[in-house]
């Protein structure tokens, strides 16, 4: 791996229960563009409820902080400033713990930053991957 791009990655638990994600999820949905909802529904139906519950359980329990020092690849961390599911403050933590990481927080974007700010996101990723 020559370069790594992480977009609002989970891995630092901050909510203790599934119910604790309901309000952040509703806030995140508030920032979604209406054209994103069909994609969200289609993906949820394809994944199925068991996969979604397993993923949510992992979000609540997996903590990757002890492994971050092992990441030595140049890394671009991208967050939306309004990400309610994985707060942007975790980007600061990851940036400090990953040796060669830069953090980009895109304005007027929520958790689905690649959809909310597609051009800025694509430009940043392509620029980073291009060296």
N, CA, C and O atoms as a GROMACS GRO file, in nm:
protein
  524
    1UNK      N    1   0.086  -0.117   0.000
    1UNK     CA    2   0.000   0.000   0.000
    1UNK      C    3   0.090   0.123   0.000
    1UNK      O    4   0.170   0.143   0.091
    2UNK      N    5   0.074   0.204  -0.103
    2UNK     CA    6   0.158   0.324  -0.114
    2UNK      C    7   0.094   0.446  -0.048
    2UNK      O    8   0.164   0.532   0.006
    3UNK      N    9  -0.038   0.452  -0.051
    3UNK     CA   10  -0.110   0.564   0.010
    3UNK      C   11  -0.243   0.512   0.060
    3UNK      O   12  -0.299   0.417   0.004
    4UNK      N   13  -0.293   0.573   0.165
    4UNK     CA   14  -0.416   0.529   0.228
    4UNK      C   15  -0.509   0.649   0.247
    4UNK      O   16  -0.466   0.755   0.292
    5UNK      N   17  -0.636   0.630   0.211
    5UNK     CA   18  -0.737   0.733   0.233
    5UNK      C   19  -0.843   0.673   0.325
    5UNK      O   20  -0.902   0.569   0.295
    6UNK      N   21  -0.868   0.740   0.436
    6UNK     CA   22  -0.971   0.698   0.531
    6UNK      C   23  -1.074   0.809   0.541
    6UNK      O   24  -1.041   0.926   0.562
    7UNK      N   25  -1.201   0.772   0.525
    7UNK     CA   26  -1.309   0.869   0.526
    7UNK      C   27  -1.398   0.843   0.647
    7UNK      O   28  -1.466   0.741   0.655
    8UNK      N   29  -1.396   0.936   0.741
    8UNK     CA   30  -1.475   0.925   0.864
    8UNK      C   31  -1.469   0.785   0.923
    8UNK      O   32  -1.573   0.724   0.950
    9UNK      N   33  -1.348   0.732   0.943
    9UNK     CA   34  -1.340   0.593   0.988
    9UNK      C   35  -1.384   0.576   1.134
    9UNK      O   36  -1.356   0.661   1.219
   10UNK      N   37  -1.451   0.466   1.158
   10UNK     CA   38  -1.486   0.430   1.296
   10UNK      C   39  -1.363   0.367   1.358
   10UNK      O   40  -1.260   0.353   1.292
   11UNK      N   41  -1.372   0.329   1.482
   11UNK     CA   42  -1.262   0.262   1.548
   11UNK      C   43  -1.226   0.323   1.682
   11UNK      O   44  -1.137   0.273   1.751
   12UNK      N   45  -1.294   0.430   1.718
   12UNK     CA   46  -1.276   0.488   1.850
   12UNK      C   47  -1.417   0.498   1.910
   12UNK      O   48  -1.489   0.594   1.886
   13UNK      N   49  -1.455   0.397   1.987
   13UNK     CA   50  -1.592   0.396   2.041
   13UNK      C   51  -1.620   0.520   2.126
   13UNK      O   52  -1.536   0.562   2.206
   14UNK      N   53  -1.739   0.576   2.107
   14UNK     CA   54  -1.775   0.693   2.187
   14UNK      C   55  -1.920   0.690   2.231
   14UNK      O   56  -1.962   0.776   2.309
   15UNK      N   57  -1.996   0.594   2.184
   15UNK     CA   58  -2.135   0.578   2.225
   15UNK      C   59  -2.146   0.438   2.281
   15UNK      O   60  -2.096   0.343   2.220
   16UNK      N   61  -2.209   0.422   2.396
   16UNK     CA   62  -2.209   0.294   2.466
   16UNK      C   63  -2.321   0.198   2.424
   16UNK      O   64  -2.314   0.080   2.456
   17UNK      N   65  -2.423   0.246   2.355
   17UNK     CA   66  -2.534   0.157   2.321
   17UNK      C   67  -2.587   0.190   2.182
   17UNK      O   68  -2.561   0.296   2.126
   18UNK      N   69  -2.661   0.093   2.128
   18UNK     CA   70  -2.724   0.113   1.998
   18UNK      C   71  -2.818   0.233   2.005
   18UNK      O   72  -2.824   0.313   1.911
   19UNK      N   73  -2.890   0.247   2.116
   19UNK     CA   74  -2.982   0.360   2.131
   19UNK      C   75  -2.907   0.493   2.130
   19UNK      O   76  -2.963   0.596   2.090
   20UNK      N   77  -2.782   0.492   2.172
   20UNK     CA   78  -2.702   0.613   2.173
   20UNK      C   79  -2.671   0.665   2.034
   20UNK      O   80  -2.630   0.781   2.018
   21UNK      N   81  -2.689   0.581   1.931
   21UNK     CA   82  -2.664   0.623   1.794
   21UNK      C   83  -2.788   0.681   1.726
   21UNK      O   84  -2.778   0.734   1.615
   22UNK      N   85  -2.903   0.671   1.789
   22UNK     CA   86  -3.026   0.717   1.724
   22UNK      C   87  -3.022   0.867   1.698
   22UNK      O   88  -3.049   0.911   1.586
   23UNK      N   89  -2.988   0.946   1.798
   23UNK     CA   90  -2.984   1.092   1.778
   23UNK      C   91  -2.875   1.131   1.679
   23UNK      O   92  -2.902   1.210   1.588
   24UNK      N   93  -2.750   1.079   1.692
   24UNK     CA   94  -2.650   1.113   1.590
   24UNK      C   95  -2.692   1.070   1.450
   24UNK      O   96  -2.663   1.140   1.352
   25UNK      N   97  -2.761   0.957   1.439
   25UNK     CA   98  -2.807   0.912   1.308
   25UNK      C   99  -2.910   1.009   1.251
   25UNK      O  100  -2.905   1.043   1.133
   26UNK      N  101  -3.002   1.054   1.334
   26UNK     CA  102  -3.103   1.151   1.288
   26UNK      C  103  -3.037   1.282   1.248
   26UNK      O  104  -3.078   1.345   1.150
   27UNK      N  105  -2.936   1.324   1.323
   27UNK     CA  106  -2.863   1.446   1.287
   27UNK      C  107  -2.791   1.426   1.154
   27UNK      O  108  -2.793   1.515   1.069
   28UNK      N  109  -2.728   1.309   1.137
   28UNK     CA  110  -2.657   1.280   1.012
   28UNK      C  111  -2.754   1.281   0.894
   28UNK      O  112  -2.720   1.333   0.788
   29UNK      N  113  -2.872   1.225   0.913
   29UNK     CA  114  -2.972   1.223   0.805
   29UNK      C  115  -3.018   1.363   0.769
   29UNK      O  116  -3.053   1.391   0.654
   30UNK      N  117  -3.017   1.451   0.868
   30UNK     CA  118  -3.057   1.591   0.843
   30UNK      C  119  -2.966   1.657   0.739
   30UNK      O  120  -3.011   1.740   0.661
   31UNK      N  121  -2.839   1.620   0.739
   31UNK     CA  122  -2.743   1.681   0.649
   31UNK      C  123  -2.733   1.609   0.514
   31UNK      O  124  -2.664   1.655   0.424
   32UNK      N  125  -2.800   1.496   0.501
   32UNK     CA  126  -2.796   1.422   0.373
   32UNK      C  127  -2.880   1.492   0.268
   32UNK      O  128  -2.989   1.543   0.297
   33UNK      N  129  -2.829   1.493   0.148
   33UNK     CA  130  -2.908   1.547   0.038
   33UNK      C  131  -3.019   1.448   0.004
   33UNK      O  132  -2.997   1.327   0.013
   34UNK      N  133  -3.136   1.496  -0.034
   34UNK     CA  134  -3.247   1.405  -0.065
   34UNK      C  135  -3.211   1.300  -0.171
   34UNK      O  136  -3.263   1.188  -0.167
   35UNK      N  137  -3.124   1.334  -0.263
   35UNK     CA  138  -3.087   1.238  -0.367
   35UNK      C  139  -3.004   1.122  -0.313
   35UNK      O  140  -2.982   1.023  -0.383
   36UNK      N  141  -2.956   1.134  -0.188
   36UNK     CA  142  -2.878   1.025  -0.129
   36UNK      C  143  -2.966   0.917  -0.067
   36UNK      O  144  -2.922   0.803  -0.053
   37UNK      N  145  -3.089   0.949  -0.030
   37UNK     CA  146  -3.176   0.854   0.038
   37UNK      C  147  -3.203   0.726  -0.042
   37UNK      O  148  -3.200   0.618   0.017
   38UNK      N  149  -3.228   0.733  -0.172
   38UNK     CA  150  -3.246   0.606  -0.246
   38UNK      C  151  -3.122   0.516  -0.240
   38UNK      O  152  -3.134   0.394  -0.234
   39UNK      N  153  -3.004   0.577  -0.242
   39UNK     CA  154  -2.880   0.499  -0.232
   39UNK      C  155  -2.871   0.435  -0.094
   39UNK      O  156  -2.839   0.317  -0.082
   40UNK      N  157  -2.900   0.511   0.009
   40UNK     CA  158  -2.896   0.462   0.146
   40UNK      C  159  -2.993   0.345   0.165
   40UNK      O  160  -2.956   0.242   0.222
   41UNK      N  161  -3.114   0.360   0.118
   41UNK     CA  162  -3.215   0.255   0.132
   41UNK      C  163  -3.176   0.131   0.054
   41UNK      O  164  -3.187   0.019   0.104
   42UNK      N  165  -3.130   0.150  -0.068
   42UNK     CA  166  -3.086   0.036  -0.150
   42UNK      C  167  -2.972  -0.040  -0.084
   42UNK      O  168  -2.974  -0.163  -0.080
   43UNK      N  169  -2.873   0.031  -0.034
   43UNK     CA  170  -2.759  -0.034   0.032
   43UNK      C  171  -2.803  -0.108   0.159
   43UNK      O  172  -2.756  -0.218   0.186
   44UNK      N  173  -2.893  -0.047   0.235
   44UNK     CA  174  -2.942  -0.111   0.358
   44UNK      C  175  -3.018  -0.239   0.327
   44UNK      O  176  -3.003  -0.340   0.396
   45UNK      N  177  -3.099  -0.235   0.223
   45UNK     CA  178  -3.174  -0.355   0.184
   45UNK      C  179  -3.081  -0.465   0.134
   45UNK      O  180  -3.101  -0.582   0.165
   46UNK      N  181  -2.981  -0.426   0.059
   46UNK     CA  182  -2.884  -0.524   0.009
   46UNK      C  183  -2.804  -0.587   0.122
   46UNK      O  184  -2.779  -0.708   0.120
   47UNK      N  185  -2.764  -0.508   0.218
   47UNK     CA  186  -2.684  -0.558   0.330
   47UNK      C  187  -2.766  -0.646   0.422
   47UNK      O  188  -2.718  -0.749   0.471
   48UNK      N  189  -2.888  -0.607   0.445
   48UNK     CA  190  -2.976  -0.683   0.534
   48UNK      C  191  -2.958  -0.641   0.679
   48UNK      O  192  -2.854  -0.588   0.718
   49UNK      N  193  -3.062  -0.665   0.759
   49UNK     CA  194  -3.061  -0.618   0.898
   49UNK      C  195  -2.952  -0.682   0.984
   49UNK      O  196  -2.896  -0.615   1.071
   50UNK      N  197  -2.919  -0.809   0.961
   50UNK     CA  198  -2.815  -0.873   1.042
   50UNK      C  199  -2.679  -0.811   1.018
   50UNK      O  200  -2.603  -0.789   1.113
   51UNK      N  201  -2.648  -0.783   0.893
   51UNK     CA  202  -2.519  -0.719   0.863
   51UNK      C  203  -2.512  -0.580   0.924
   51UNK      O  204  -2.407  -0.539   0.975
   52UNK      N  205  -2.620  -0.508   0.917
   52UNK     CA  206  -2.623  -0.374   0.973
   52UNK      C  207  -2.606  -0.378   1.125
   52UNK      O  208  -2.533  -0.297   1.182
   53UNK      N  209  -2.673  -0.472   1.190
   53UNK     CA  210  -2.659  -0.484   1.335
   53UNK      C  211  -2.518  -0.525   1.375
   53UNK      O  212  -2.464  -0.475   1.473
   54UNK      N  213  -2.457  -0.618   1.298
   54UNK     CA  214  -2.319  -0.658   1.326
   54UNK      C  215  -2.224  -0.539   1.310
   54UNK      O  216  -2.135  -0.518   1.393
   55UNK      N  217  -2.243  -0.463   1.204
   55UNK     CA  218  -2.157  -0.346   1.181
   55UNK      C  219  -2.174  -0.244   1.294
   55UNK      O  220  -2.077  -0.187   1.341
   56UNK      N  221  -2.297  -0.223   1.336
   56UNK     CA  222  -2.322  -0.129   1.445
   56UNK      C  223  -2.256  -0.178   1.574
   56UNK      O  224  -2.199  -0.099   1.649
   57UNK      N  225  -2.264  -0.308   1.599
   57UNK     CA  226  -2.199  -0.364   1.718
   57UNK      C  227  -2.048  -0.340   1.713
   57UNK      O  228  -1.986  -0.305   1.813
   58UNK      N  229  -1.989  -0.360   1.594
   58UNK     CA  230  -1.845  -0.335   1.579
   58UNK      C  231  -1.812  -0.188   1.604
   58UNK      O  232  -1.710  -0.157   1.666
   59UNK      N  233  -1.898  -0.098   1.555
   59UNK     CA  234  -1.876   0.044   1.578
   59UNK      C  235  -1.874   0.078   1.727
   59UNK      O  236  -1.801   0.167   1.771
   60UNK      N  237  -1.954   0.005   1.803
   60UNK     CA  238  -1.964   0.032   1.945
   60UNK      C  239  -1.852  -0.031   2.027
   60UNK      O  240  -1.824   0.013   2.139
   61UNK      N  241  -1.787  -0.135   1.972
   61UNK     CA  242  -1.693  -0.210   2.055
   61UNK      C  243  -1.548  -0.209   2.007
   61UNK      O  244  -1.457  -0.217   2.089
   62UNK      N  245  -1.523  -0.198   1.879
   62UNK     CA  246  -1.386  -0.205   1.827
   62UNK      C  247  -1.312  -0.076   1.857
   62UNK      O  248  -1.362   0.034   1.832
   63UNK      N  249  -1.192  -0.091   1.911
   63UNK     CA  250  -1.109   0.026   1.941
   63UNK      C  251  -0.972   0.002   1.877
   63UNK      O  252  -0.898  -0.087   1.918
   64UNK      N  253  -0.940   0.083   1.778
   64UNK     CA  254  -0.816   0.062   1.701
   64UNK      C  255  -0.699   0.147   1.748
   64UNK      O  256  -0.591   0.142   1.689
   65UNK      N  257  -0.719   0.225   1.852
   65UNK     CA  258  -0.615   0.320   1.893
   65UNK      C  259  -0.479   0.254   1.919
   65UNK      O  260  -0.376   0.313   1.888
   66UNK      N  261  -0.478   0.135   1.975
   66UNK     CA  262  -0.350   0.068   2.004
   66UNK      C  263  -0.277   0.025   1.878
   66UNK      O  264  -0.157  -0.004   1.883
   67UNK      N  265  -0.345   0.021   1.764
   67UNK     CA  266  -0.283  -0.023   1.639
   67UNK      C  267  -0.243   0.091   1.547
   67UNK      O  268  -0.174   0.069   1.448
   68UNK      N  269  -0.284   0.212   1.578
   68UNK     CA  270  -0.261   0.324   1.486
   68UNK      C  271  -0.113   0.351   1.461
   68UNK      O  272  -0.077   0.394   1.352
   69UNK      N  273  -0.028   0.327   1.559
   69UNK     CA  274   0.115   0.352   1.540
   69UNK      C  275   0.176   0.258   1.436
   69UNK      O  276   0.285   0.285   1.385
   70UNK      N  277   0.106   0.150   1.403
   70UNK     CA  278   0.154   0.056   1.301
   70UNK      C  279   0.132   0.106   1.158
   70UNK      O  280   0.189   0.052   1.064
   71UNK      N  281   0.048   0.208   1.144
   71UNK     CA  282   0.020   0.262   1.010
   71UNK      C  283   0.134   0.356   0.975
   71UNK      O  284   0.150   0.462   1.036
   72UNK      N  285   0.213   0.318   0.875
   72UNK     CA  286   0.328   0.398   0.835
   72UNK      C  287   0.313   0.452   0.693
   72UNK      O  288   0.400   0.525   0.644
   73UNK      N  289   0.205   0.418   0.630
   73UNK     CA  290   0.176   0.463   0.495
   73UNK      C  291   0.124   0.607   0.499
   73UNK      O  292   0.046   0.641   0.588
   74UNK      N  293   0.165   0.692   0.406
   74UNK     CA  294   0.106   0.826   0.399
   74UNK      C  295  -0.047   0.813   0.394
   74UNK      O  296  -0.102   0.740   0.311
   75UNK      N  297  -0.113   0.885   0.482
   75UNK     CA  298  -0.258   0.868   0.500
   75UNK      C  299  -0.328   1.002   0.492
   75UNK      O  300  -0.286   1.101   0.552
   76UNK      N  301  -0.437   1.004   0.416
   76UNK     CA  302  -0.525   1.121   0.411
   76UNK      C  303  -0.652   1.085   0.486
   76UNK      O  304  -0.720   0.989   0.452
   77UNK      N  305  -0.684   1.163   0.588
   77UNK     CA  306  -0.806   1.147   0.666
   77UNK      C  307  -0.904   1.255   0.620
   77UNK      O  308  -0.870   1.373   0.618
   78UNK      N  309  -1.023   1.214   0.584
   78UNK     CA  310  -1.123   1.310   0.537
   78UNK      C  311  -1.248   1.300   0.624
   78UNK      O  312  -1.299   1.191   0.649
   79UNK      N  313  -1.295   1.416   0.668
   79UNK     CA  314  -1.417   1.423   0.750
   79UNK      C  315  -1.505   1.535   0.698
   79UNK      O  316  -1.459   1.629   0.635
   80UNK      N  317  -1.634   1.522   0.725
   80UNK     CA  318  -1.727   1.631   0.703
   80UNK      C  319  -1.741   1.707   0.834
   80UNK      O  320  -1.746   1.646   0.941
   81UNK      N  321  -1.748   1.838   0.827
   81UNK     CA  322  -1.753   1.918   0.950
   81UNK      C  323  -1.878   1.888   1.033
   81UNK      O  324  -1.877   1.910   1.154
   82UNK      N  325  -1.985   1.839   0.970
   82UNK     CA  326  -2.109   1.811   1.042
   82UNK      C  327  -2.131   1.662   1.066
   82UNK      O  328  -2.245   1.620   1.085
   83UNK      N  329  -2.025   1.583   1.066
   83UNK     CA  330  -2.040   1.439   1.086
   83UNK      C  331  -2.082   1.413   1.230
   83UNK      O  332  -2.004   1.433   1.323
   84UNK      N  333  -2.206   1.368   1.248
   84UNK     CA  334  -2.258   1.339   1.381
   84UNK      C  335  -2.234   1.194   1.422
   84UNK      O  336  -2.239   1.162   1.541
   85UNK      N  337  -2.209   1.106   1.325
   85UNK     CA  338  -2.189   0.965   1.357
   85UNK      C  339  -2.046   0.936   1.405
   85UNK      O  340  -2.026   0.863   1.502
   86UNK      N  341  -1.950   0.994   1.337
   86UNK     CA  342  -1.809   0.981   1.377
   86UNK      C  343  -1.756   1.124   1.382
   86UNK      O  344  -1.710   1.178   1.281
   87UNK      N  345  -1.761   1.185   1.498
   87UNK     CA  346  -1.727   1.327   1.511
   87UNK      C  347  -1.587   1.360   1.459
   87UNK      O  348  -1.493   1.283   1.477
   88UNK      N  349  -1.574   1.476   1.395
   88UNK     CA  350  -1.445   1.517   1.337
   88UNK      C  351  -1.330   1.524   1.438
   88UNK      O  352  -1.214   1.517   1.398
   89UNK      N  353  -1.360   1.537   1.566
   89UNK     CA  354  -1.253   1.542   1.666
   89UNK      C  355  -1.170   1.413   1.662
   89UNK      O  356  -1.053   1.413   1.700
   90UNK      N  357  -1.230   1.302   1.616
   90UNK     CA  358  -1.155   1.178   1.605
   90UNK      C  359  -1.050   1.186   1.495
   90UNK      O  360  -0.951   1.114   1.498
   91UNK      N  361  -1.071   1.273   1.399
   91UNK     CA  362  -0.970   1.297   1.297
   91UNK      C  363  -0.843   1.353   1.357
   91UNK      O  364  -0.733   1.318   1.315
   92UNK      N  365  -0.858   1.440   1.456
   92UNK     CA  366  -0.741   1.495   1.525
   92UNK      C  367  -0.663   1.385   1.596
   92UNK      O  368  -0.540   1.383   1.594
   93UNK      N  369  -0.736   1.293   1.658
   93UNK     CA  370  -0.671   1.182   1.729
   93UNK      C  371  -0.596   1.094   1.630
   93UNK      O  372  -0.480   1.060   1.653
   94UNK      N  373  -0.663   1.058   1.520
   94UNK     CA  374  -0.598   0.972   1.420
   94UNK      C  375  -0.477   1.042   1.359
   94UNK      O  376  -0.374   0.979   1.336
   95UNK      N  377  -0.488   1.170   1.334
   95UNK     CA  378  -0.377   1.244   1.275
   95UNK      C  379  -0.256   1.244   1.368
   95UNK      O  380  -0.142   1.233   1.322
   96UNK      N  381  -0.279   1.254   1.496
   96UNK     CA  382  -0.169   1.253   1.593
   96UNK      C  383  -0.106   1.114   1.605
   96UNK      O  384   0.015   1.102   1.627
   97UNK      N  385  -0.187   1.009   1.592
   97UNK     CA  386  -0.139   0.874   1.616
   97UNK      C  387  -0.080   0.806   1.491
   97UNK      O  388   0.003   0.716   1.504
   98UNK      N  389  -0.124   0.847   1.373
   98UNK     CA  390  -0.070   0.789   1.249
   98UNK      C  391   0.048   0.875   1.206
   98UNK      O  392   0.036   0.997   1.191
   99UNK      N  393   0.162   0.811   1.188
   99UNK     CA  394   0.288   0.882   1.167
   99UNK      C  395   0.283   0.987   1.056
   99UNK      O  396   0.324   1.101   1.076
  100UNK      N  397   0.232   0.950   0.939
  100UNK     CA  398   0.235   1.039   0.823
  100UNK      C  399   0.092   1.065   0.774
  100UNK      O  400   0.055   1.024   0.664
  101UNK      N  401   0.013   1.133   0.858
  101UNK     CA  402  -0.127   1.157   0.825
  101UNK      C  403  -0.156   1.305   0.813
  101UNK      O  404  -0.102   1.388   0.886
  102UNK      N  405  -0.244   1.338   0.717
  102UNK     CA  406  -0.298   1.473   0.709
  102UNK      C  407  -0.449   1.464   0.721
  102UNK      O  408  -0.511   1.366   0.679
  103UNK      N  409  -0.507   1.565   0.779
  103UNK     CA  410  -0.650   1.569   0.802
  103UNK      C  411  -0.713   1.678   0.718
  103UNK      O  412  -0.666   1.792   0.717
  104UNK      N  413  -0.820   1.642   0.648
  104UNK     CA  414  -0.897   1.738   0.570
  104UNK      C  415  -1.041   1.732   0.619
  104UNK      O  416  -1.106   1.628   0.611
  105UNK      N  417  -1.091   1.844   0.669
  105UNK     CA  418  -1.231   1.854   0.713
  105UNK      C  419  -1.302   1.942   0.610
  105UNK      O  420  -1.270   2.060   0.594
  106UNK      N  421  -1.400   1.884   0.542
  106UNK     CA  422  -1.471   1.958   0.438
  106UNK      C  423  -1.594   2.026   0.496
  106UNK      O  424  -1.675   1.966   0.567
  107UNK      N  425  -1.607   2.153   0.465
  107UNK     CA  426  -1.719   2.234   0.510
  107UNK      C  427  -1.848   2.188   0.443
  107UNK      O  428  -1.846   2.131   0.334
  108UNK      N  429  -1.958   2.214   0.510
  108UNK     CA  430  -2.092   2.184   0.458
  108UNK      C  431  -2.106   2.038   0.418
  108UNK      O  432  -2.171   2.006   0.318
  109UNK      N  433  -2.046   1.948   0.496
  109UNK     CA  434  -2.057   1.805   0.469
  109UNK      C  435  -2.082   1.732   0.600
  109UNK      O  436  -2.037   1.774   0.707
  110UNK      N  437  -2.156   1.622   0.589
  110UNK     CA  438  -2.183   1.538   0.705
  110UNK      C  439  -2.102   1.410   0.696
  110UNK      O  440  -1.987   1.410   0.651
  111UNK      N  441  -2.162   1.299   0.738
  111UNK     CA  442  -2.092   1.171   0.743
  111UNK      C  443  -2.061   1.118   0.603
  111UNK      O  444  -1.962   1.047   0.584
  112UNK      N  445  -2.144   1.152   0.507
  112UNK     CA  446  -2.125   1.100   0.370
  112UNK      C  447  -2.058   1.210   0.287
  112UNK      O  448  -2.114   1.259   0.189
  113UNK      N  449  -1.939   1.245   0.328
  113UNK     CA  450  -1.866   1.359   0.271
  113UNK      C  451  -1.841   1.342   0.122
  113UNK      O  452  -1.839   1.441   0.048
  114UNK      N  453  -1.821   1.219   0.076
  114UNK     CA  454  -1.794   1.196  -0.067
  114UNK      C  455  -1.917   1.226  -0.154
  114UNK      O  456  -1.905   1.246  -0.274
  115UNK      N  457  -2.032   1.228  -0.093
  115UNK     CA  458  -2.155   1.262  -0.164
  115UNK      C  459  -2.189   1.409  -0.143
  115UNK      O  460  -2.231   1.479  -0.235
  116UNK      N  461  -2.170   1.455  -0.019
  116UNK     CA  462  -2.205   1.593   0.016
  116UNK      C  463  -2.118   1.696  -0.056
  116UNK      O  464  -2.166   1.802  -0.097
  117UNK      N  465  -1.992   1.666  -0.070
  117UNK     CA  466  -1.896   1.757  -0.135
  117UNK      C  467  -1.814   1.677  -0.237
  117UNK      O  468  -1.691   1.668  -0.226
  118UNK      N  469  -1.882   1.621  -0.334
  118UNK     CA  470  -1.818   1.528  -0.428
  118UNK      C  471  -1.697   1.587  -0.500
  118UNK      O  472  -1.593   1.521  -0.507
  119UNK      N  473  -1.707   1.707  -0.552
  119UNK     CA  474  -1.595   1.764  -0.627
  119UNK      C  475  -1.473   1.787  -0.537
  119UNK      O  476  -1.361   1.747  -0.571
  120UNK      N  477  -1.495   1.851  -0.423
  120UNK     CA  478  -1.384   1.874  -0.330
  120UNK      C  479  -1.322   1.743  -0.282
  120UNK      O  480  -1.201   1.730  -0.272
  121UNK      N  481  -1.409   1.647  -0.253
  121UNK     CA  482  -1.362   1.516  -0.208
  121UNK      C  483  -1.277   1.449  -0.317
  121UNK      O  484  -1.165   1.405  -0.290
  122UNK      N  485  -1.331   1.442  -0.438
  122UNK     CA  486  -1.259   1.377  -0.548
  122UNK      C  487  -1.126   1.447  -0.578
  122UNK      O  488  -1.024   1.382  -0.600
  123UNK      N  489  -1.128   1.580  -0.580
  123UNK     CA  490  -1.005   1.655  -0.605
  123UNK      C  491  -0.898   1.624  -0.499
  123UNK      O  492  -0.781   1.605  -0.530
  124UNK      N  493  -0.942   1.619  -0.372
  124UNK     CA  494  -0.847   1.592  -0.263
  124UNK      C  495  -0.790   1.451  -0.273
  124UNK      O  496  -0.670   1.430  -0.258
  125UNK      N  497  -0.878   1.354  -0.299
  125UNK     CA  498  -0.832   1.215  -0.306
  125UNK      C  499  -0.741   1.195  -0.427
  125UNK      O  500  -0.634   1.134  -0.414
  126UNK      N  501  -0.780   1.245  -0.542
  126UNK     CA  502  -0.698   1.228  -0.662
  126UNK      C  503  -0.563   1.299  -0.647
  126UNK      O  504  -0.459   1.246  -0.688
  127UNK      N  505  -0.565   1.419  -0.589
  127UNK     CA  506  -0.441   1.491  -0.565
  127UNK      C  507  -0.348   1.415  -0.470
  127UNK      O  508  -0.227   1.408  -0.493
  128UNK      N  509  -0.405   1.360  -0.366
  128UNK     CA  510  -0.327   1.285  -0.268
  128UNK      C  511  -0.272   1.156  -0.329
  128UNK      O  512  -0.155   1.124  -0.311
  129UNK      N  513  -0.356   1.084  -0.399
  129UNK     CA  514  -0.310   0.958  -0.459
  129UNK      C  515  -0.209   0.981  -0.570
  129UNK      O  516  -0.123   0.896  -0.596
  130UNK      N  517  -0.219   1.096  -0.637
  130UNK     CA  518  -0.125   1.128  -0.742
  130UNK      C  519   0.010   1.173  -0.690
  130UNK      O  520   0.106   1.186  -0.766
  131UNK      N  521   0.019   1.194  -0.562
  131UNK     CA  522   0.148   1.228  -0.502
  131UNK      C  523   0.168   1.375  -0.488
  131UNK      O  524   0.272   1.418  -0.438
   0.00000   0.00000   0.00000
